[in-house]
Amino acid sequence: MSSEANEHPVSHDHHKQQQLAAMDGPAAVPRPIQIVTATYGEDGKGKFDLDLPALEQLLLNDRIRDHRVAVVSVAGAFRKGKSFLLNYFLRYLACISDTDGGGLAGSCGTEDWLGSSSQPLRGFSWRGGSERDTTGILLWSEPFLVTLAGGEKVAVLLMDTQGAFDSQSTVRDCATVFALSTMLSSVQIYNLSTNIQEDDLQHLQLFTEYGKLAQESLESAGAPFQHLLFLVRDWSYPYEHGFGEEGGRALLEKRLLINDKQHHELQQLRRHIRQCFDDISCFLLPHPGLDVATDPTFDGRLSAIHPQFVAQLRLLVPRLLAPANLVVKRINGADVTCQELLHYFKAYMPIYQGDDLPQPKTMLMATAEANNLAAVAASRTVYTGLMEEVCGGERPYVAPDKLLDEHRRCVDDSLVWFRKLRKMGGPEFSAQYEEQLSLDCDEAFEMYRAHNQSKNVYVGMRTLSVLFSALLLCYFLAGFLDFIGLDPLANLCTWMVWVLIVALITWCYVRHSGNYLDLGHHIDAFANLLWDKIGCPLYVTVTQKAAEQAVGFNMAGRQRQRSSSSSSAVPAVGRPKRD
C-alpha cells in the first residue's frame, strides 16, 4: 500500500499557511503547539527539549489546572495517518465538550459529529507524500472539558507524536518519543498498517522496555502503562476478522497467544507486552479509498472517503472519547490533574536527555554486538591457552622480560584468531571489539605476571630474609650500644628485636595456615618498605663501594705489574767481554 494512502494527501503549503496564520492570529485560536522539540546536530544525533513555558501556559490555565486529565496519544511509524486521525478526534471532542475547538465541530448530532461531507479537515498539520511532517511531540492548545455521568468535568488532551523509523531518526530517537508519549498518556494508540506483525510486537517491546527503565528510576509502582490500542489501518482481510472492535479482539488474541510450541523468546515477548499495560485492545479500520490515496488535492472531505471507512470511524472515535469510555490518567494508582501532569513532564524529560538510560539498538546492531562479543570471548580463550603453556600451573618461573615478550606474542595470535572469525557489522564495527580484546588480554596478563612472580623463590622469601636480617642487626646493635653504655638506645633495639620476632612468627603462621591473610599482607608490606627504604639502598651502596674497591685494587695490581716488568727489562752494565 502506498504511503499516500495512509497519510491522505493534501497540499502541504496550504496547511502550513493555515498553521502560520493561526499562530499570528489571536492567542485564543486553538492550534497544535509543540511541547517537545526535536533538533538534530551535524553528527545526526537527535536532542529532545521540553518547551516549558508553552506547557505551563497550557496545563496551568485556571480553566483546567485542577481537573483530572485524560491524555490520548497516537504513535507509530511515520506517514501512516496519525495526524489525519487526530483531526477527527478534534471534531468529536468539539461536539461533546464545552469547547468550540475553533470552529472544528460539525453539526454536532449524535450521528453527525463528523460534520458536512464537504467540510475540509483542519487541526493538526497533515499531508500526503513520503516525507515526515510531524517532529517531536505536540498537544492541542485548548484542552476539551468533557462532562462525565456524575457531573464531573475531565480535561482531555490530544497528543501527536513524531513518526518512527524515518531516515533521520535513530532507534534511540524513536524509542524516546514512543516511550515518553506512552508514559504520559492514559491511552496510547499504536498506529499500524495492514496487520499486526511480529516486528511490530518487537518494536513495542523495545519501546515499552525503554519506558519501564525510565519509570524504575522514579520508583513507580504497578503496571507501567495504562491502555494500549492496536489500531490496524487498511485492514484487507475482513473475511478472516471483521472490521471494528470485535474483529480486532479476535486478531489480537491470536497475535498475543502463548503456547508451548512457541520459542521461549516469542513467549517472553508476549508476556512482556501483557504485563506492561492495564488494558490492551485492537480495532481494525478499512482502507479509506483509492481516491484518497492518489488525489494530491484531497483536503479531508468525507465525500472523497470510502463509506466503509467513515462507518468504522463513527464507531472508533466514541469508543475512545465518549464520556463513559474516557480513561483518566493515573500514575502509581492515583488520578492525575493537569497541574500534576506538568510535574511528570518535568520529571520524565531529563531522564531521556541524559545518558543514564542504555542506548537502544536495532536488531542488526544487537546481533552484531553479540556476535563480536562471542568472537572476543573465543579469542581471549586462545590467549589464555597460550599463556598457560608459558607460565601457567606447574610451569617454572619465567624472567619478566621474556614473559612480556611471550605476552605480546600471545596477544598477536589471539588478534589473528579474532580477525579470522566471521563477524557481523563490518571491520569498522569490529575495531572497537578488537581493542577490547587487547585490553582484556592486558588485564589477564597482570594476573599471569603476579602468578609468575609468586614462583620466584627469592621474592617469596623476601619477607623472611628482611625480617631475619633486621632482627640480627638490631640484636648486635643492642649489644654494641649496651657495651658502650648507651642503655636507652640499647633498650630500644632490644624492644625492636622482640617486635621483629613476633612479626616473624606471625608471618610464618599465616603462610603455613592461610589464616589472617590481611595481617600477613601488612607484614609483607612492612618488609617491602624496609627493603625499599633501607635494605635496597644499603645493598646498592655497599655493592658500589665494593665494586669501586675491587676496581681500585685491580688497577693498583696492574700498575705494580707494569712497574716490575719495566725494571726487569733494563740491561746489566759491565765491561765488554774479551776475545
PDB file of N, CA and C in Angstrom, residues 48 107 134 238:
ATOM      1  N   PHE A  48      16.107  16.141  22.335  1.00  0.00           N
ATOM      2  CA  PHE A  48      14.726  16.498  22.627  1.00  0.00           C
ATOM      3  C   PHE A  48      14.701  17.462  23.815  1.00  0.00           C
ATOM      4  N   SER A 107     -21.910  19.219  12.645  1.00  0.00           N
ATOM      5  CA  SER A 107     -23.286  19.571  13.007  1.00  0.00           C
ATOM      6  C   SER A 107     -23.639  19.160  14.419  1.00  0.00           C
ATOM      7  N   THR A 134       5.446  15.554  11.035  1.00  0.00           N
ATOM      8  CA  THR A 134       5.438  15.876  12.467  1.00  0.00           C
ATOM      9  C   THR A 134       6.787  15.533  13.090  1.00  0.00           C
ATOM     10  N   PRO A 238     -11.201  -8.768   5.885  1.00  0.00           N
ATOM     11  CA  PRO A 238     -12.435  -8.809   6.682  1.00  0.00           C
ATOM     12  C   PRO A 238     -13.108 -10.173   6.663  1.00  0.00           C
TER      13      PRO A 238
END
